[in-house]
Amino acid sequence: MPTIASTALLPTRAEISAGTDLTDGVRSIDGWSLENQPIETPDMGSTFVSKIDGDDAAADSSLGFYEDNTLDDIETDLAKGTTGFICIFSKGDVPGGKGLDVFPVKVASNSKAYSTDNEAAQINVQFVITDRPAFNQTVPAAGTDEVQTVTITGGPTGGTYTLTFNSQTTSAIPYNATSSQVQTALEALSNIAPGDVTCAGGPHPTTPITVNFGGGAYDGADVPQMTASGSFTGGTSPAIAVTTTTPGG
């Protein structure tokens, strides 16, 4: 995860959704624990050397991955020097469940393991744990998915419109677009990936189209409301508007 606002290292559902699920690519895991360094307290009146607990230190920690033959997510998302948080759901990502361990980290190295053997290509990423981890956290519940509705009024018979989300504007969308056309236009934006939104309803102009931010980076999050700009022909004072029908978060 890139960020966690809580000083107790308890991520929100939106912060979890903004992270990258690395589970399917992991081939090995090492470390990810605390080790105490006991202090000897010898007593000259006894042959037994007692100890007290000393400083905690993080074990050397790493994750091994299989290299993807086309994508470079591991190489770029976990490049040397990257900071963030590694979250391990030891009992699964089950809202309300226990077992969420959170480690503040910095990537110390990211290197490929070359081999001529008959085996999958591998990448090993070593981490420095930069602060005290939080163990056995409660997995946060899923937030409410935001739903925004795009409505055209005035019965236009031609023209186009655009939608703007967080300063990114779509290409021209036909006045009589279907929900799939709107979804395709939104997913072409640099800040909306395929799967981040699901559109339903329509077609325009007679029926509103809903945009559900229920997946990917915006799952359960409060997102900025889109704005719309139309250039229509025909009809009677045609206009387009976006409303938030279900706030997220």
One Martini backbone bead per residue (centre of mass of N, CA, C, O) as a GRO file, in nm:
protein
  249
    1MET     BB    1   0.097   0.035   0.022
    2PRO     BB    2   0.140   0.376  -0.006
    3THR     BB    3  -0.082   0.451   0.228
    4ILE     BB    4  -0.123   0.548   0.589
    5ALA     BB    5  -0.279   0.756   0.816
    6SER     BB    6  -0.260   0.588   1.056
    7THR     BB    7  -0.067   0.563   1.348
    8ALA     BB    8  -0.175   0.250   1.394
    9LEU     BB    9  -0.181   0.100   1.113
   10LEU     BB   10  -0.490   0.134   1.006
   11PRO     BB   11  -0.647   0.064   0.736
   12THR     BB   12  -0.845   0.143   0.497
   13ARG     BB   13  -1.031   0.037   0.242
   14ALA     BB   14  -0.921   0.246   0.039
   15GLU     BB   15  -0.618   0.183   0.092
   16ILE     BB   16  -0.634  -0.108   0.004
   17SER     BB   17  -0.741  -0.052  -0.287
   18ALA     BB   18  -0.474   0.124  -0.361
   19GLY     BB   19  -0.335  -0.123  -0.371
   20THR     BB   20  -0.138  -0.425  -0.432
   21ASP     BB   21  -0.195  -0.748  -0.530
   22LEU     BB   22   0.068  -1.005  -0.478
   23THR     BB   23  -0.011  -1.304  -0.430
   24ASP     BB   24   0.014  -1.457  -0.716
   25GLY     BB   25   0.347  -1.389  -0.737
   26VAL     BB   26   0.430  -1.543  -0.491
   27ARG     BB   27   0.704  -1.778  -0.390
   28SER     BB   28   0.831  -1.615  -0.136
   29ILE     BB   29   0.898  -1.589   0.231
   30ASP     BB   30   1.089  -1.364   0.452
   31GLY     BB   31   1.034  -1.294   0.776
   32TRP     BB   32   0.821  -1.079   0.917
   33SER     BB   33   0.954  -0.993   1.208
   34LEU     BB   34   1.036  -0.993   1.549
   35GLU     BB   35   1.341  -0.934   1.737
   36ASN     BB   36   1.491  -1.000   2.031
   37GLN     BB   37   1.755  -0.848   2.246
   38PRO     BB   38   1.889  -0.975   2.494
   39ILE     BB   39   1.994  -0.913   2.837
   40GLU     BB   40   2.245  -0.969   3.040
   41THR     BB   41   2.213  -1.063   3.415
   42PRO     BB   42   2.443  -1.125   3.609
   43ASP     BB   43   2.509  -1.333   3.906
   44MET     BB   44   2.765  -1.390   4.130
   45GLY     BB   45   2.568  -1.593   4.314
   46SER     BB   46   2.539  -1.739   4.023
   47THR     BB   47   2.542  -1.974   3.745
   48PHE     BB   48   2.304  -1.814   3.641
   49VAL     BB   49   2.204  -1.647   3.340
   50SER     BB   50   2.021  -1.385   3.316
   51LYS     BB   51   1.740  -1.212   3.147
   52ILE     BB   52   1.638  -0.936   2.952
   53ASP     BB   53   1.460  -0.740   2.768
   54GLY     BB   54   1.523  -0.572   2.476
   55ASP     BB   55   1.554  -0.488   2.177
   56ASP     BB   56   1.388  -0.441   1.886
   57ALA     BB   57   1.401  -0.626   1.571
   58ALA     BB   58   1.400  -0.666   1.239
   59ALA     BB   59   1.383  -0.889   1.018
   60ASP     BB   60   1.495  -1.005   0.747
   61SER     BB   61   1.319  -0.907   0.443
   62SER     BB   62   1.128  -1.093   0.187
   63LEU     BB   63   1.030  -1.126  -0.166
   64GLY     BB   64   0.926  -1.368  -0.398
   65PHE     BB   65   0.904  -1.377  -0.758
   66TYR     BB   66   0.743  -1.405  -1.051
   67GLU     BB   67   0.802  -1.338  -1.372
   68ASP     BB   68   0.664  -1.154  -1.604
   69ASN     BB   69   0.644  -1.168  -1.963
   70THR     BB   70   0.520  -0.847  -1.974
   71LEU     BB   71   0.504  -0.732  -1.704
   72ASP     BB   72   0.639  -0.460  -1.454
   73ASP     BB   73   0.530  -0.430  -1.158
   74ILE     BB   74   0.762  -0.519  -0.971
   75GLU     BB   75   0.983  -0.329  -1.086
   76THR     BB   76   0.812  -0.057  -1.032
   77ASP     BB   77   0.653  -0.079  -0.755
   78LEU     BB   78   0.949  -0.221  -0.636
   79ALA     BB   79   1.159  -0.018  -0.638
   80LYS     BB   80   1.428   0.113  -0.542
   81GLY     BB   81   1.317   0.324  -0.262
   82THR     BB   82   1.048   0.237  -0.202
   83THR     BB   83   0.763   0.340  -0.019
   84GLY     BB   84   0.554   0.179   0.246
   85PHE     BB   85   0.322  -0.108   0.272
   86ILE     BB   86   0.308  -0.423   0.416
   87CYS     BB   87   0.032  -0.654   0.388
   88ILE     BB   88  -0.077  -0.926   0.599
   89PHE     BB   89  -0.330  -1.179   0.549
   90SER     BB   90  -0.342  -1.457   0.739
   91LYS     BB   91  -0.689  -1.482   0.718
   92GLY     BB   92  -0.761  -1.288   0.522
   93ASP     BB   93  -0.986  -1.065   0.346
   94VAL     BB   94  -1.184  -1.024   0.628
   95PRO     BB   95  -1.416  -0.851   0.749
   96GLY     BB   96  -1.343  -0.840   1.104
   97GLY     BB   97  -1.090  -0.980   1.102
   98LYS     BB   98  -0.795  -1.112   1.176
   99GLY     BB   99  -0.438  -1.086   1.085
  100LEU     BB  100  -0.326  -0.793   1.039
  101ASP     BB  101  -0.013  -0.704   0.900
  102VAL     BB  102   0.202  -0.409   0.940
  103PHE     BB  103   0.471  -0.273   0.722
  104PRO     BB  104   0.707  -0.049   0.722
  105VAL     BB  105   0.878   0.039   0.409
  106LYS     BB  106   1.185  -0.025   0.217
  107VAL     BB  107   1.343  -0.070  -0.075
  108ALA     BB  108   1.660  -0.219  -0.115
  109SER     BB  109   1.594  -0.448  -0.343
  110ASN     BB  110   1.585  -0.537  -0.710
  111SER     BB  111   1.621  -0.871  -0.836
  112LYS     BB  112   1.730  -1.098  -1.061
  113ALA     BB  113   1.716  -1.455  -1.133
  114TYR     BB  114   1.941  -1.636  -1.304
  115SER     BB  115   1.873  -1.921  -1.533
  116THR     BB  116   1.909  -2.253  -1.708
  117ASP     BB  117   1.685  -2.377  -1.591
  118ASN     BB  118   1.368  -2.544  -1.556
  119GLU     BB  119   1.240  -2.231  -1.480
  120ALA     BB  120   1.112  -1.971  -1.346
  121ALA     BB  121   1.133  -1.654  -1.334
  122GLN     BB  122   1.299  -1.431  -1.095
  123ILE     BB  123   1.225  -1.214  -0.806
  124ASN     BB  124   1.402  -1.018  -0.560
  125VAL     BB  125   1.279  -0.856  -0.257
  126GLN     BB  126   1.416  -0.620  -0.041
  127PHE     BB  127   1.360  -0.511   0.300
  128VAL     BB  128   1.305  -0.227   0.509
  129ILE     BB  129   1.211  -0.186   0.835
  130THR     BB  130   1.126   0.146   0.957
  131ASP     BB  131   0.910   0.040   1.171
  132ARG     BB  132   0.684  -0.050   1.383
  133PRO     BB  133   0.478  -0.288   1.371
  134ALA     BB  134   0.146  -0.424   1.313
  135PHE     BB  135  -0.047  -0.663   1.489
  136ASN     BB  136  -0.350  -0.808   1.465
  137GLN     BB  137  -0.549  -0.668   1.298
  138THR     BB  138  -0.846  -0.535   1.192
  139VAL     BB  139  -1.036  -0.579   0.930
  140PRO     BB  140  -1.184  -0.371   0.732
  141ALA     BB  141  -1.460  -0.264   0.621
  142ALA     BB  142  -1.656  -0.211   0.374
  143GLY     BB  143  -1.744   0.034   0.185
  144THR     BB  144  -1.924   0.256   0.011
  145ASP     BB  145  -2.027   0.278  -0.303
  146GLU     BB  146  -2.011   0.497  -0.548
  147VAL     BB  147  -2.284   0.685  -0.709
  148GLN     BB  148  -2.329   0.814  -1.037
  149THR     BB  149  -2.543   1.036  -1.235
  150VAL     BB  150  -2.628   1.058  -1.583
  151THR     BB  151  -2.816   1.338  -1.724
  152ILE     BB  152  -3.047   1.397  -1.988
  153THR     BB  153  -3.203   1.689  -2.115
  154GLY     BB  154  -3.435   1.797  -2.381
  155GLY     BB  155  -3.413   1.597  -2.628
  156PRO     BB  156  -3.181   1.531  -2.805
  157THR     BB  157  -3.059   1.451  -3.164
  158GLY     BB  158  -2.757   1.546  -3.099
  159GLY     BB  159  -2.423   1.501  -3.030
  160THR     BB  160  -2.215   1.570  -2.739
  161TYR     BB  161  -2.005   1.456  -2.456
  162THR     BB  162  -1.837   1.513  -2.139
  163LEU     BB  163  -1.619   1.377  -1.884
  164THR     BB  164  -1.497   1.477  -1.553
  165PHE     BB  165  -1.219   1.328  -1.361
  166ASN     BB  166  -0.996   1.458  -1.182
  167SER     BB  167  -0.899   1.643  -1.451
  168GLN     BB  168  -1.020   1.423  -1.646
  169THR     BB  169  -1.105   1.392  -1.996
  170THR     BB  170  -1.301   1.279  -2.220
  171SER     BB  171  -1.410   1.185  -2.486
  172ALA     BB  172  -1.645   1.189  -2.706
  173ILE     BB  173  -1.993   1.141  -2.640
  174PRO     BB  174  -2.273   1.031  -2.736
  175TYR     BB  175  -2.601   1.126  -2.686
  176ASN     BB  176  -2.676   0.789  -2.737
  177ALA     BB  177  -2.538   0.637  -2.522
  178THR     BB  178  -2.422   0.373  -2.370
  179SER     BB  179  -2.294   0.229  -2.095
  180SER     BB  180  -2.045   0.104  -2.239
  181GLN     BB  181  -1.942   0.369  -2.365
  182VAL     BB  182  -1.894   0.518  -2.099
  183GLN     BB  183  -1.699   0.315  -1.974
  184THR     BB  184  -1.483   0.331  -2.195
  185ALA     BB  185  -1.423   0.635  -2.161
  186LEU     BB  186  -1.335   0.621  -1.861
  187GLU     BB  187  -1.109   0.390  -1.895
  188ALA     BB  188  -0.923   0.593  -2.074
  189LEU     BB  189  -0.832   0.713  -1.834
  190SER     BB  190  -0.557   0.758  -1.621
  191ASN     BB  191  -0.758   0.738  -1.339
  192ILE     BB  192  -0.905   0.482  -1.492
  193ALA     BB  193  -0.939   0.155  -1.462
  194PRO     BB  194  -1.014  -0.142  -1.536
  195GLY     BB  195  -1.278  -0.193  -1.289
  196ASP     BB  196  -1.342   0.083  -1.137
  197VAL     BB  197  -1.603   0.077  -1.321
  198THR     BB  198  -1.976   0.065  -1.346
  199CYS     BB  199  -2.216   0.066  -1.599
  200ALA     BB  200  -2.567   0.173  -1.618
  201GLY     BB  201  -2.826   0.180  -1.818
  202GLY     BB  202  -2.993   0.326  -2.048
  203PRO     BB  203  -3.000   0.506  -2.301
  204HIS     BB  204  -2.929   0.781  -2.433
  205PRO     BB  205  -3.138   1.045  -2.334
  206THR     BB  206  -3.379   0.894  -2.173
  207THR     BB  207  -3.162   0.740  -1.987
  208PRO     BB  208  -2.989   0.708  -1.729
  209ILE     BB  209  -2.644   0.682  -1.610
  210THR     BB  210  -2.455   0.476  -1.412
  211VAL     BB  211  -2.169   0.515  -1.177
  212ASN     BB  212  -1.970   0.260  -1.034
  213PHE     BB  213  -1.724   0.277  -0.763
  214GLY     BB  214  -1.670  -0.075  -0.707
  215GLY     BB  215  -1.357  -0.083  -0.795
  216GLY     BB  216  -1.053  -0.099  -0.713
  217ALA     BB  217  -0.938   0.214  -0.618
  218TYR     BB  218  -1.271   0.294  -0.537
  219ASP     BB  219  -1.344   0.102  -0.322
  220GLY     BB  220  -1.531   0.246  -0.077
  221ALA     BB  221  -1.509   0.549  -0.181
  222ASP     BB  222  -1.462   0.893  -0.176
  223VAL     BB  223  -1.535   1.069  -0.465
  224PRO     BB  224  -1.523   1.272  -0.708
  225GLN     BB  225  -1.723   1.462  -0.886
  226MET     BB  226  -1.841   1.478  -1.178
  227THR     BB  227  -1.833   1.643  -1.489
  228ALA     BB  228  -2.025   1.817  -1.751
  229SER     BB  229  -2.021   1.854  -2.122
  230GLY     BB  230  -2.233   1.991  -2.378
  231SER     BB  231  -2.309   1.931  -2.747
  232PHE     BB  232  -2.616   2.002  -2.872
  233THR     BB  233  -2.896   1.895  -3.072
  234GLY     BB  234  -3.188   1.977  -3.046
  235GLY     BB  235  -3.459   2.012  -2.888
  236THR     BB  236  -3.507   2.148  -2.542
  237SER     BB  237  -3.271   2.265  -2.376
  238PRO     BB  238  -3.021   2.094  -2.356
  239ALA     BB  239  -2.879   1.881  -2.093
  240ILE     BB  240  -2.619   1.808  -1.843
  241ALA     BB  241  -2.584   1.588  -1.547
  242VAL     BB  242  -2.429   1.535  -1.221
  243THR     BB  243  -2.495   1.294  -0.960
  244THR     BB  244  -2.493   1.192  -0.620
  245THR     BB  245  -2.666   0.904  -0.510
  246THR     BB  246  -2.403   0.755  -0.368
  247PRO     BB  247  -2.204   0.786  -0.123
  248GLY     BB  248  -1.887   0.732  -0.034
  249GLY     BB  249  -1.724   0.547   0.256
   0.00000   0.00000   0.00000
